Amino acid sequence: MTLVEGGPDVAPDVAGSGPDGPEFTISWVPRVLVARAASTTDLVDIGQFFHRSSTLTMAFRDQEVTEPVDFKGKKVGVLPGGDRLEVTTAVAGAGLDVERDMQLVDLGAGVDPLLTGAVDVAEVTIHDTYARVLEATDRRTGKPYEVTDFHVINLDDEGTAMLQDAVFARASWLAGAGHEAIATAFLKAAALGWMYCRDHPSDCVASVVAAGERIGSGAGASPSPPSPSPSGSPDTRLDPGHETWAMNEVNPLIWPSPAGVGVMVPDEWEQTASVMLGAGALPAQPSDDAYRSDLMESALESLTDLDTKGGAFVKGTVEIEP
């Protein structure tokens, strides 16, 4: 297979919806539901690997942002497109008007807007940008930032957490001869990969870091690594310490998977739809064909001798490295 470059400037729901686009697309669920409601995509969720949300918000303590209502009058850094919906729905639930009561700022791929004061509060993910903030050096002290320097809001506590990373495929492609079998094989491979990373996280970290060293070295590859950031922490291609943190935080977003890895839990789908409907992000309930579990379940049928649920999973302990 071919891995197609993604990144902050690529909207997966758009790139994956073209008739000549990739057969499989990784995206967060809310942005695809918005696109489906607008009739701009026929992407279907065929493998729901993340069962828990990774989204938090961070603000320096002097901003006194301890709950969404405190966003009033603030510059709020958010992720692109539909990936900001967990934040904006939390704000709406607190009785604030997203357009009038605050200024939304697109964060792009980094955390420097928070560290430099360009935004007062920032949307972050526990497995990536949360750690990047704490890996950075405070230019005032010359030391790494501490957890105690920030107020952190877990959007799961606010009731607006929604489903994130899933495997999508176009319904029109799935209808082609032999394509469901291809999708099932792809999902089986994905399941095997996530089970391996659950049981051998250090191997997966090493694999990802090694792959990262090849970024920008082949035809059609992505640009060279960015220059050192304003925070004073140079952005390397991939840092083993950061990826170790990421692996340790991603695994609990997947495991345990009581219905089997990648299989949709209807209550979680309903939670996502309910939050979006309540915030006005969707005009109506998603159609019944917006997701299907039969392909994922079929993929797992040949893996009955393996632990596809991870009921005994216990998260490891990893320290953030400056």
PDB file of C-alpha atoms in Angstrom:
ATOM      1  CA  MET A   1       0.000   0.000   0.000  1.00  0.00           C
ATOM      2  CA  THR A   2       0.973   3.649  -0.291  1.00  0.00           C
ATOM      3  CA  LEU A   3       0.894   6.072   2.621  1.00  0.00           C
ATOM      4  CA  VAL A   4      -0.387   9.464   1.489  1.00  0.00           C
ATOM      5  CA  GLU A   5       0.963  12.503   3.327  1.00  0.00           C
ATOM      6  CA  GLY A   6      -1.466  14.130   5.702  1.00  0.00           C
ATOM      7  CA  GLY A   7      -0.724  16.963   8.096  1.00  0.00           C
ATOM      8  CA  PRO A   8      -2.311  20.163   9.378  1.00  0.00           C
ATOM      9  CA  ASP A   9      -2.802  21.575   5.867  1.00  0.00           C
ATOM     10  CA  VAL A  10      -4.652  18.467   4.638  1.00  0.00           C
ATOM     11  CA  ALA A  11      -8.347  18.004   5.448  1.00  0.00           C
ATOM     12  CA  PRO A  12      -8.697  14.214   5.523  1.00  0.00           C
ATOM     13  CA  ASP A  13     -12.438  14.289   4.936  1.00  0.00           C
ATOM     14  CA  VAL A  14     -11.817  16.272   1.746  1.00  0.00           C
ATOM     15  CA  ALA A  15      -8.757  14.383   0.506  1.00  0.00           C
ATOM     16  CA  GLY A  16     -10.425  11.057   1.179  1.00  0.00           C
ATOM     17  CA  SER A  17     -13.695  11.910  -0.544  1.00  0.00           C
ATOM     18  CA  GLY A  18     -12.502  12.375  -4.117  1.00  0.00           C
ATOM     19  CA  PRO A  19     -13.377   9.595  -6.575  1.00  0.00           C
ATOM     20  CA  ASP A  20      -9.658   9.083  -7.221  1.00  0.00           C
ATOM     21  CA  GLY A  21      -8.681   9.582  -3.604  1.00  0.00           C
ATOM     22  CA  PRO A  22      -7.211   7.008  -1.215  1.00  0.00           C
ATOM     23  CA  GLU A  23      -9.209   3.887  -0.519  1.00  0.00           C
ATOM     24  CA  PHE A  24      -8.810   4.403   3.226  1.00  0.00           C
ATOM     25  CA  THR A  25      -8.765   7.628   5.222  1.00  0.00           C
ATOM     26  CA  ILE A  26      -7.890   8.332   8.863  1.00  0.00           C
ATOM     27  CA  SER A  27      -9.956  11.117  10.411  1.00  0.00           C
ATOM     28  CA  TRP A  28     -11.747  12.227  13.521  1.00  0.00           C
ATOM     29  CA  VAL A  29     -15.432  11.342  13.456  1.00  0.00           C
ATOM     30  CA  PRO A  30     -17.009  14.816  13.984  1.00  0.00           C
ATOM     31  CA  ARG A  31     -15.457  16.420  10.915  1.00  0.00           C
ATOM     32  CA  VAL A  32     -16.672  13.541   8.715  1.00  0.00           C
ATOM     33  CA  LEU A  33     -20.184  13.792  10.136  1.00  0.00           C
ATOM     34  CA  VAL A  34     -20.222  17.505   9.296  1.00  0.00           C
ATOM     35  CA  ALA A  35     -19.104  16.710   5.746  1.00  0.00           C
ATOM     36  CA  ARG A  36     -21.731  13.971   5.397  1.00  0.00           C
ATOM     37  CA  ALA A  37     -24.436  16.368   6.580  1.00  0.00           C
ATOM     38  CA  ALA A  38     -23.305  18.798   3.876  1.00  0.00           C
ATOM     39  CA  SER A  39     -23.444  15.984   1.279  1.00  0.00           C
ATOM     40  CA  THR A  40     -19.795  16.522   0.354  1.00  0.00           C
ATOM     41  CA  THR A  41     -18.637  13.003   1.207  1.00  0.00           C
ATOM     42  CA  ASP A  42     -19.807   9.404   1.321  1.00  0.00           C
ATOM     43  CA  LEU A  43     -17.089   8.351   3.767  1.00  0.00           C
ATOM     44  CA  VAL A  44     -18.214   5.564   6.107  1.00  0.00           C
ATOM     45  CA  ASP A  45     -16.618   4.729   9.462  1.00  0.00           C
ATOM     46  CA  ILE A  46     -15.512   1.095   9.092  1.00  0.00           C
ATOM     47  CA  GLY A  47     -13.039   0.839  11.975  1.00  0.00           C
ATOM     48  CA  GLN A  48     -13.393   2.854  15.186  1.00  0.00           C
ATOM     49  CA  PHE A  49     -10.020   2.322  16.822  1.00  0.00           C
ATOM     50  CA  PHE A  50     -10.031   5.252  19.291  1.00  0.00           C
ATOM     51  CA  HIS A  51     -12.765   4.831  21.888  1.00  0.00           C
ATOM     52  CA  ARG A  52     -11.696   7.734  24.068  1.00  0.00           C
ATOM     53  CA  SER A  53     -10.977  11.378  23.328  1.00  0.00           C
ATOM     54  CA  SER A  54      -7.470  12.814  23.505  1.00  0.00           C
ATOM     55  CA  THR A  55      -8.557  16.463  23.708  1.00  0.00           C
ATOM     56  CA  LEU A  56      -7.630  18.856  26.508  1.00  0.00           C
ATOM     57  CA  THR A  57      -7.223  22.596  26.778  1.00  0.00           C
ATOM     58  CA  MET A  58      -4.229  24.284  28.404  1.00  0.00           C
ATOM     59  CA  ALA A  59      -3.780  27.823  29.691  1.00  0.00           C
ATOM     60  CA  PHE A  60      -1.164  29.447  31.871  1.00  0.00           C
ATOM     61  CA  ARG A  61      -2.414  29.762  35.433  1.00  0.00           C
ATOM     62  CA  ASP A  62      -2.457  33.544  35.349  1.00  0.00           C
ATOM     63  CA  GLN A  63      -5.222  33.330  32.708  1.00  0.00           C
ATOM     64  CA  GLU A  64      -7.479  31.684  35.342  1.00  0.00           C
ATOM     65  CA  VAL A  65      -9.151  29.420  32.783  1.00  0.00           C
ATOM     66  CA  THR A  66     -10.459  26.496  34.829  1.00  0.00           C
ATOM     67  CA  GLU A  67     -13.736  25.796  32.970  1.00  0.00           C
ATOM     68  CA  PRO A  68     -15.174  26.617  29.532  1.00  0.00           C
ATOM     69  CA  VAL A  69     -17.104  29.660  30.780  1.00  0.00           C
ATOM     70  CA  ASP A  70     -13.697  31.261  31.486  1.00  0.00           C
ATOM     71  CA  PHE A  71     -12.988  31.354  27.739  1.00  0.00           C
ATOM     72  CA  LYS A  72     -15.014  34.563  27.549  1.00  0.00           C
ATOM     73  CA  GLY A  73     -12.877  37.416  26.260  1.00  0.00           C
ATOM     74  CA  LYS A  74      -9.959  35.104  25.521  1.00  0.00           C
ATOM     75  CA  LYS A  75      -8.019  34.244  22.393  1.00  0.00           C
ATOM     76  CA  VAL A  76      -8.637  30.514  22.020  1.00  0.00           C
ATOM     77  CA  GLY A  77      -6.281  28.430  19.899  1.00  0.00           C
ATOM     78  CA  VAL A  78      -8.061  25.543  18.190  1.00  0.00           C
ATOM     79  CA  LEU A  79      -7.249  22.743  15.778  1.00  0.00           C
ATOM     80  CA  PRO A  80      -8.256  23.017  12.119  1.00  0.00           C
ATOM     81  CA  GLY A  81     -11.780  22.459  10.821  1.00  0.00           C
ATOM     82  CA  GLY A  82     -13.981  19.924  12.551  1.00  0.00           C
ATOM     83  CA  ASP A  83     -11.253  18.916  14.992  1.00  0.00           C
ATOM     84  CA  ARG A  84     -12.135  21.979  17.074  1.00  0.00           C
ATOM     85  CA  LEU A  85     -15.710  20.855  17.705  1.00  0.00           C
ATOM     86  CA  GLU A  86     -15.048  19.392  21.147  1.00  0.00           C
ATOM     87  CA  VAL A  87     -13.864  22.820  22.287  1.00  0.00           C
ATOM     88  CA  THR A  88     -16.571  24.864  20.584  1.00  0.00           C
ATOM     89  CA  THR A  89     -19.351  22.592  21.823  1.00  0.00           C
ATOM     90  CA  ALA A  90     -18.007  22.876  25.381  1.00  0.00           C
ATOM     91  CA  VAL A  91     -18.057  26.660  25.007  1.00  0.00           C
ATOM     92  CA  ALA A  92     -21.617  26.601  23.663  1.00  0.00           C
ATOM     93  CA  GLY A  93     -22.638  24.355  26.539  1.00  0.00           C
ATOM     94  CA  ALA A  94     -21.283  26.965  28.954  1.00  0.00           C
ATOM     95  CA  GLY A  95     -23.654  29.539  27.451  1.00  0.00           C
ATOM     96  CA  LEU A  96     -21.059  31.457  25.456  1.00  0.00           C
ATOM     97  CA  ASP A  97     -21.285  32.551  21.836  1.00  0.00           C
ATOM     98  CA  VAL A  98     -18.291  31.281  19.907  1.00  0.00           C
ATOM     99  CA  GLU A  99     -18.385  34.179  17.464  1.00  0.00           C
ATOM    100  CA  ARG A 100     -18.969  37.048  19.888  1.00  0.00           C
ATOM    101  CA  ASP A 101     -17.518  36.036  23.239  1.00  0.00           C
ATOM    102  CA  MET A 102     -14.018  34.969  22.182  1.00  0.00           C
ATOM    103  CA  GLN A 103     -11.551  35.004  19.330  1.00  0.00           C
ATOM    104  CA  LEU A 104     -10.776  31.642  17.739  1.00  0.00           C
ATOM    105  CA  VAL A 105      -7.224  31.308  16.413  1.00  0.00           C
ATOM    106  CA  ASP A 106      -6.043  28.442  14.191  1.00  0.00           C
ATOM    107  CA  LEU A 107      -3.146  26.774  15.994  1.00  0.00           C
ATOM    108  CA  GLY A 108      -1.759  24.949  12.995  1.00  0.00           C
ATOM    109  CA  ALA A 109       0.616  22.155  13.939  1.00  0.00           C
ATOM    110  CA  GLY A 110       2.468  23.604  16.912  1.00  0.00           C
ATOM    111  CA  VAL A 111       2.131  24.934  20.427  1.00  0.00           C
ATOM    112  CA  ASP A 112       4.156  28.124  20.104  1.00  0.00           C
ATOM    113  CA  PRO A 113       1.048  30.360  19.986  1.00  0.00           C
ATOM    114  CA  LEU A 114       0.360  29.310  23.588  1.00  0.00           C
ATOM    115  CA  LEU A 115       3.972  29.619  24.728  1.00  0.00           C
ATOM    116  CA  THR A 116       4.475  33.039  23.152  1.00  0.00           C
ATOM    117  CA  GLY A 117       1.164  34.482  24.342  1.00  0.00           C
ATOM    118  CA  ALA A 118      -0.429  34.684  20.897  1.00  0.00           C
ATOM    119  CA  VAL A 119      -3.360  32.752  22.410  1.00  0.00           C
ATOM    120  CA  ASP A 120      -4.595  32.613  25.990  1.00  0.00           C
ATOM    121  CA  VAL A 121      -5.825  29.029  25.919  1.00  0.00           C
ATOM    122  CA  ALA A 122      -5.033  26.230  23.481  1.00  0.00           C
ATOM    123  CA  GLU A 123      -6.628  22.984  22.399  1.00  0.00           C
ATOM    124  CA  VAL A 124      -4.102  20.161  22.783  1.00  0.00           C
ATOM    125  CA  THR A 125      -4.027  16.376  22.531  1.00  0.00           C
ATOM    126  CA  ILE A 126      -2.755  14.308  25.438  1.00  0.00           C
ATOM    127  CA  HIS A 127      -0.525  12.157  23.223  1.00  0.00           C
ATOM    128  CA  ASP A 128       1.156  14.991  21.324  1.00  0.00           C
ATOM    129  CA  THR A 129       0.828  18.729  21.890  1.00  0.00           C
ATOM    130  CA  TYR A 130       0.223  18.509  25.656  1.00  0.00           C
ATOM    131  CA  ALA A 131       3.627  16.857  25.926  1.00  0.00           C
ATOM    132  CA  ARG A 132       5.210  19.303  23.504  1.00  0.00           C
ATOM    133  CA  VAL A 133       4.254  22.166  25.794  1.00  0.00           C
ATOM    134  CA  LEU A 134       5.898  20.482  28.770  1.00  0.00           C
ATOM    135  CA  GLU A 135       8.951  19.489  26.727  1.00  0.00           C
ATOM    136  CA  ALA A 136       9.620  23.131  25.869  1.00  0.00           C
ATOM    137  CA  THR A 137      11.933  25.469  27.768  1.00  0.00           C
ATOM    138  CA  ASP A 138      10.568  28.470  29.631  1.00  0.00           C
ATOM    139  CA  ARG A 139      12.717  31.305  28.314  1.00  0.00           C
ATOM    140  CA  ARG A 140      12.204  33.246  31.543  1.00  0.00           C
ATOM    141  CA  THR A 141      13.743  30.549  33.733  1.00  0.00           C
ATOM    142  CA  GLY A 142      15.754  28.448  31.299  1.00  0.00           C
ATOM    143  CA  LYS A 143      14.006  25.363  32.688  1.00  0.00           C
ATOM    144  CA  PRO A 144      11.290  23.124  31.237  1.00  0.00           C
ATOM    145  CA  TYR A 145       7.701  24.070  31.971  1.00  0.00           C
ATOM    146  CA  GLU A 146       5.967  22.276  34.832  1.00  0.00           C
ATOM    147  CA  VAL A 147       2.452  20.835  34.942  1.00  0.00           C
ATOM    148  CA  THR A 148       1.752  23.293  37.760  1.00  0.00           C
ATOM    149  CA  ASP A 149       2.329  26.216  35.369  1.00  0.00           C
ATOM    150  CA  PHE A 150      -0.967  25.473  33.629  1.00  0.00           C
ATOM    151  CA  HIS A 151      -4.669  24.943  34.115  1.00  0.00           C
ATOM    152  CA  VAL A 152      -5.806  21.914  32.125  1.00  0.00           C
ATOM    153  CA  ILE A 153      -9.418  21.131  31.216  1.00  0.00           C
ATOM    154  CA  ASN A 154     -10.316  17.577  30.212  1.00  0.00           C
ATOM    155  CA  LEU A 155     -13.222  17.859  27.773  1.00  0.00           C
ATOM    156  CA  ASP A 156     -14.421  14.402  28.781  1.00  0.00           C
ATOM    157  CA  ASP A 157     -15.187  15.949  32.185  1.00  0.00           C
ATOM    158  CA  GLU A 158     -17.208  18.646  30.396  1.00  0.00           C
ATOM    159  CA  GLY A 159     -19.308  16.036  28.592  1.00  0.00           C
ATOM    160  CA  THR A 160     -18.243  17.111  25.095  1.00  0.00           C
ATOM    161  CA  ALA A 161     -15.659  14.426  24.341  1.00  0.00           C
ATOM    162  CA  MET A 162     -16.286  12.772  20.985  1.00  0.00           C
ATOM    163  CA  LEU A 163     -14.961   9.904  18.891  1.00  0.00           C
ATOM    164  CA  GLN A 164     -11.688  10.617  17.153  1.00  0.00           C
ATOM    165  CA  ASP A 165      -9.360   8.470  15.030  1.00  0.00           C
ATOM    166  CA  ALA A 166     -11.174   5.964  12.836  1.00  0.00           C
ATOM    167  CA  VAL A 167     -10.659   4.270   9.487  1.00  0.00           C
ATOM    168  CA  PHE A 168     -13.055   5.509   6.813  1.00  0.00           C
ATOM    169  CA  ALA A 169     -13.762   4.320   3.279  1.00  0.00           C
ATOM    170  CA  ARG A 170     -16.029   5.735   0.581  1.00  0.00           C
ATOM    171  CA  ALA A 171     -19.328   3.879   0.297  1.00  0.00           C
ATOM    172  CA  SER A 172     -19.029   4.116  -3.482  1.00  0.00           C
ATOM    173  CA  TRP A 173     -15.639   2.371  -3.360  1.00  0.00           C
ATOM    174  CA  LEU A 174     -16.819  -0.315  -0.935  1.00  0.00           C
ATOM    175  CA  ALA A 175     -19.587  -1.202  -3.384  1.00  0.00           C
ATOM    176  CA  GLY A 176     -17.022  -2.264  -6.004  1.00  0.00           C
ATOM    177  CA  ALA A 177     -16.282  -5.921  -6.696  1.00  0.00           C
ATOM    178  CA  GLY A 178     -13.886  -7.397  -4.147  1.00  0.00           C
ATOM    179  CA  HIS A 179     -13.473  -4.136  -2.271  1.00  0.00           C
ATOM    180  CA  GLU A 180     -15.092  -5.281   0.958  1.00  0.00           C
ATOM    181  CA  ALA A 181     -12.566  -8.130   1.090  1.00  0.00           C
ATOM    182  CA  ILE A 182      -9.731  -5.628   0.637  1.00  0.00           C
ATOM    183  CA  ALA A 183     -11.177  -3.467   3.413  1.00  0.00           C
ATOM    184  CA  THR A 184     -11.465  -6.469   5.720  1.00  0.00           C
ATOM    185  CA  ALA A 185      -7.836  -7.413   5.088  1.00  0.00           C
ATOM    186  CA  PHE A 186      -6.737  -3.828   5.769  1.00  0.00           C
ATOM    187  CA  LEU A 187      -8.694  -3.739   9.040  1.00  0.00           C
ATOM    188  CA  LYS A 188      -7.236  -7.102  10.086  1.00  0.00           C
ATOM    189  CA  ALA A 189      -3.731  -5.748   9.544  1.00  0.00           C
ATOM    190  CA  ALA A 190      -4.591  -2.606  11.522  1.00  0.00           C
ATOM    191  CA  ALA A 191      -5.942  -4.723  14.377  1.00  0.00           C
ATOM    192  CA  LEU A 192      -2.798  -6.852  14.428  1.00  0.00           C
ATOM    193  CA  GLY A 193      -0.683  -3.710  14.480  1.00  0.00           C
ATOM    194  CA  TRP A 194      -2.511  -2.142  17.406  1.00  0.00           C
ATOM    195  CA  MET A 195      -2.414  -5.397  19.372  1.00  0.00           C
ATOM    196  CA  TYR A 196       1.332  -5.588  18.793  1.00  0.00           C
ATOM    197  CA  CYS A 197       1.793  -1.977  19.906  1.00  0.00           C
ATOM    198  CA  ARG A 198      -0.235  -2.684  23.032  1.00  0.00           C
ATOM    199  CA  ASP A 199       2.019  -5.610  23.962  1.00  0.00           C
ATOM    200  CA  HIS A 200       5.328  -4.270  22.550  1.00  0.00           C
ATOM    201  CA  PRO A 201       5.152  -0.473  22.769  1.00  0.00           C
ATOM    202  CA  SER A 202       8.921   0.056  22.646  1.00  0.00           C
ATOM    203  CA  ASP A 203       9.126  -1.810  19.329  1.00  0.00           C
ATOM    204  CA  CYS A 204       6.468   0.447  17.862  1.00  0.00           C
ATOM    205  CA  VAL A 205       8.228   3.577  19.106  1.00  0.00           C
ATOM    206  CA  ALA A 206      11.460   2.422  17.465  1.00  0.00           C
ATOM    207  CA  SER A 207       9.615   1.681  14.223  1.00  0.00           C
ATOM    208  CA  VAL A 208       7.955   5.093  14.107  1.00  0.00           C
ATOM    209  CA  VAL A 209      11.162   6.968  14.930  1.00  0.00           C
ATOM    210  CA  ALA A 210      13.023   5.043  12.232  1.00  0.00           C
ATOM    211  CA  ALA A 211      10.316   5.827   9.687  1.00  0.00           C
ATOM    212  CA  GLY A 212      10.467   9.480  10.688  1.00  0.00           C
ATOM    213  CA  GLU A 213      14.127   9.648   9.742  1.00  0.00           C
ATOM    214  CA  ARG A 214      13.103   8.949   6.135  1.00  0.00           C
ATOM    215  CA  ILE A 215      10.645  11.851   5.966  1.00  0.00           C
ATOM    216  CA  GLY A 216      11.736  14.238   3.240  1.00  0.00           C
ATOM    217  CA  SER A 217      14.220  11.797   1.696  1.00  0.00           C
ATOM    218  CA  GLY A 218      12.153  10.309  -1.116  1.00  0.00           C
ATOM    219  CA  ALA A 219      10.386  11.447  -4.251  1.00  0.00           C
ATOM    220  CA  GLY A 220       7.287  13.462  -3.443  1.00  0.00           C
ATOM    221  CA  ALA A 221       8.194  13.492   0.224  1.00  0.00           C
ATOM    222  CA  SER A 222       7.264  16.181   2.689  1.00  0.00           C
ATOM    223  CA  PRO A 223       9.492  19.245   3.189  1.00  0.00           C
ATOM    224  CA  SER A 224      12.525  19.338   5.431  1.00  0.00           C
ATOM    225  CA  PRO A 225      11.991  19.622   9.189  1.00  0.00           C
ATOM    226  CA  PRO A 226      10.980  23.081  10.390  1.00  0.00           C
ATOM    227  CA  SER A 227      13.507  25.485  11.827  1.00  0.00           C
ATOM    228  CA  PRO A 228      13.842  25.831  15.607  1.00  0.00           C
ATOM    229  CA  SER A 229      10.665  27.070  17.202  1.00  0.00           C
ATOM    230  CA  PRO A 230      10.278  30.355  19.136  1.00  0.00           C
ATOM    231  CA  SER A 231       9.946  28.334  22.333  1.00  0.00           C
ATOM    232  CA  GLY A 232      13.612  27.484  22.052  1.00  0.00           C
ATOM    233  CA  SER A 233      13.023  23.755  21.518  1.00  0.00           C
ATOM    234  CA  PRO A 234      14.287  22.727  18.063  1.00  0.00           C
ATOM    235  CA  ASP A 235      11.832  20.531  16.182  1.00  0.00           C
ATOM    236  CA  THR A 236      13.632  17.346  15.209  1.00  0.00           C
ATOM    237  CA  ARG A 237      12.038  14.887  12.816  1.00  0.00           C
ATOM    238  CA  LEU A 238      10.852  12.566  15.575  1.00  0.00           C
ATOM    239  CA  ASP A 239      12.149  12.438  19.133  1.00  0.00           C
ATOM    240  CA  PRO A 240      12.239   9.013  20.864  1.00  0.00           C
ATOM    241  CA  GLY A 241      11.226  10.511  24.205  1.00  0.00           C
ATOM    242  CA  HIS A 242       8.212  12.247  22.708  1.00  0.00           C
ATOM    243  CA  GLU A 243       7.138   9.167  20.755  1.00  0.00           C
ATOM    244  CA  THR A 244       7.461   7.007  23.887  1.00  0.00           C
ATOM    245  CA  TRP A 245       5.065   9.387  25.640  1.00  0.00           C
ATOM    246  CA  ALA A 246       2.754   9.332  22.622  1.00  0.00           C
ATOM    247  CA  MET A 247       2.622   5.529  22.456  1.00  0.00           C
ATOM    248  CA  ASN A 248       1.871   5.319  26.165  1.00  0.00           C
ATOM    249  CA  GLU A 249      -0.993   7.799  25.824  1.00  0.00           C
ATOM    250  CA  VAL A 250      -2.449   6.425  22.585  1.00  0.00           C
ATOM    251  CA  ASN A 251      -2.788   2.868  23.880  1.00  0.00           C
ATOM    252  CA  PRO A 252      -5.378   3.824  26.552  1.00  0.00           C
ATOM    253  CA  LEU A 253      -7.425   5.610  23.878  1.00  0.00           C
ATOM    254  CA  ILE A 254      -7.838   2.186  22.244  1.00  0.00           C
ATOM    255  CA  TRP A 255      -7.640  -0.310  25.090  1.00  0.00           C
ATOM    256  CA  PRO A 256      -9.612  -1.900  26.530  1.00  0.00           C
ATOM    257  CA  SER A 257     -11.923  -2.485  23.547  1.00  0.00           C
ATOM    258  CA  PRO A 258     -14.758  -4.559  25.055  1.00  0.00           C
ATOM    259  CA  ALA A 259     -16.422  -5.203  21.697  1.00  0.00           C
ATOM    260  CA  GLY A 260     -13.118  -5.995  19.985  1.00  0.00           C
ATOM    261  CA  VAL A 261     -10.501  -3.607  18.672  1.00  0.00           C
ATOM    262  CA  GLY A 262     -11.912  -1.318  15.996  1.00  0.00           C
ATOM    263  CA  VAL A 263     -15.529  -2.295  16.564  1.00  0.00           C
ATOM    264  CA  MET A 264     -17.905   0.626  17.074  1.00  0.00           C
ATOM    265  CA  VAL A 265     -19.635   0.920  20.454  1.00  0.00           C
ATOM    266  CA  PRO A 266     -23.110   2.316  19.660  1.00  0.00           C
ATOM    267  CA  ASP A 267     -23.333   4.320  22.890  1.00  0.00           C
ATOM    268  CA  GLU A 268     -20.095   6.144  22.004  1.00  0.00           C
ATOM    269  CA  TRP A 269     -21.445   6.952  18.545  1.00  0.00           C
ATOM    270  CA  GLU A 270     -24.672   8.247  20.076  1.00  0.00           C
ATOM    271  CA  GLN A 271     -22.693  10.411  22.505  1.00  0.00           C
ATOM    272  CA  THR A 272     -20.811  12.035  19.627  1.00  0.00           C
ATOM    273  CA  ALA A 273     -24.003  12.639  17.637  1.00  0.00           C
ATOM    274  CA  SER A 274     -25.821  13.974  20.694  1.00  0.00           C
ATOM    275  CA  VAL A 275     -23.076  16.483  21.534  1.00  0.00           C
ATOM    276  CA  MET A 276     -22.966  17.721  17.958  1.00  0.00           C
ATOM    277  CA  LEU A 277     -26.746  17.998  17.681  1.00  0.00           C
ATOM    278  CA  GLY A 278     -26.945  19.873  20.974  1.00  0.00           C
ATOM    279  CA  ALA A 279     -24.349  22.372  19.798  1.00  0.00           C
ATOM    280  CA  GLY A 280     -25.986  22.864  16.411  1.00  0.00           C
ATOM    281  CA  ALA A 281     -23.022  21.328  14.587  1.00  0.00           C
ATOM    282  CA  LEU A 282     -25.352  18.842  12.874  1.00  0.00           C
ATOM    283  CA  PRO A 283     -28.794  19.598  11.436  1.00  0.00           C
ATOM    284  CA  ALA A 284     -30.109  16.093  12.093  1.00  0.00           C
ATOM    285  CA  GLN A 285     -29.164  12.677  13.434  1.00  0.00           C
ATOM    286  CA  PRO A 286     -26.510  10.970  11.269  1.00  0.00           C
ATOM    287  CA  SER A 287     -27.927   8.384   8.900  1.00  0.00           C
ATOM    288  CA  ASP A 288     -27.711   4.733   9.882  1.00  0.00           C
ATOM    289  CA  ASP A 289     -25.187   4.023   7.126  1.00  0.00           C
ATOM    290  CA  ALA A 290     -22.636   6.521   8.482  1.00  0.00           C
ATOM    291  CA  TYR A 291     -20.827   3.618  10.146  1.00  0.00           C
ATOM    292  CA  ARG A 292     -20.740  -0.149   9.803  1.00  0.00           C
ATOM    293  CA  SER A 293     -19.127  -2.759  12.045  1.00  0.00           C
ATOM    294  CA  ASP A 294     -19.530  -5.876   9.903  1.00  0.00           C
ATOM    295  CA  LEU A 295     -16.188  -5.510   8.126  1.00  0.00           C
ATOM    296  CA  MET A 296     -14.277  -5.017  11.377  1.00  0.00           C
ATOM    297  CA  GLU A 297     -16.086  -7.928  13.001  1.00  0.00           C
ATOM    298  CA  SER A 298     -15.263 -10.093   9.994  1.00  0.00           C
ATOM    299  CA  ALA A 299     -11.614  -9.063  10.277  1.00  0.00           C
ATOM    300  CA  LEU A 300     -11.524 -10.199  13.896  1.00  0.00           C
ATOM    301  CA  GLU A 301     -13.141 -13.585  13.218  1.00  0.00           C
ATOM    302  CA  SER A 302      -9.802 -14.998  12.089  1.00  0.00           C
ATOM    303  CA  LEU A 303      -8.047 -13.630  15.174  1.00  0.00           C
ATOM    304  CA  THR A 304      -9.996 -15.485  17.852  1.00  0.00           C
ATOM    305  CA  ASP A 305      -6.793 -17.023  19.197  1.00  0.00           C
ATOM    306  CA  LEU A 306      -5.498 -13.526  20.012  1.00  0.00           C
ATOM    307  CA  ASP A 307      -6.530 -10.976  22.626  1.00  0.00           C
ATOM    308  CA  THR A 308      -8.559  -8.556  20.507  1.00  0.00           C
ATOM    309  CA  LYS A 309     -10.207  -6.851  23.503  1.00  0.00           C
ATOM    310  CA  GLY A 310      -7.317  -6.031  25.828  1.00  0.00           C
ATOM    311  CA  GLY A 311      -9.418  -6.395  28.946  1.00  0.00           C
ATOM    312  CA  ALA A 312      -6.329  -6.697  31.158  1.00  0.00           C
ATOM    313  CA  PHE A 313      -4.579  -3.666  29.654  1.00  0.00           C
ATOM    314  CA  VAL A 314      -2.795  -1.440  32.167  1.00  0.00           C
ATOM    315  CA  LYS A 315      -1.321   1.870  31.113  1.00  0.00           C
ATOM    316  CA  GLY A 316       2.418   2.210  31.625  1.00  0.00           C
ATOM    317  CA  THR A 317       4.302   5.075  33.263  1.00  0.00           C
ATOM    318  CA  VAL A 318       6.333   7.444  31.097  1.00  0.00           C
ATOM    319  CA  GLU A 319       7.909  10.732  32.110  1.00  0.00           C
ATOM    320  CA  ILE A 320       8.022  13.714  29.781  1.00  0.00           C
ATOM    321  CA  GLU A 321      11.579  14.414  28.631  1.00  0.00           C
ATOM    322  CA  PRO A 322      12.634  18.027  27.988  1.00  0.00           C
TER     323      PRO A 322
END
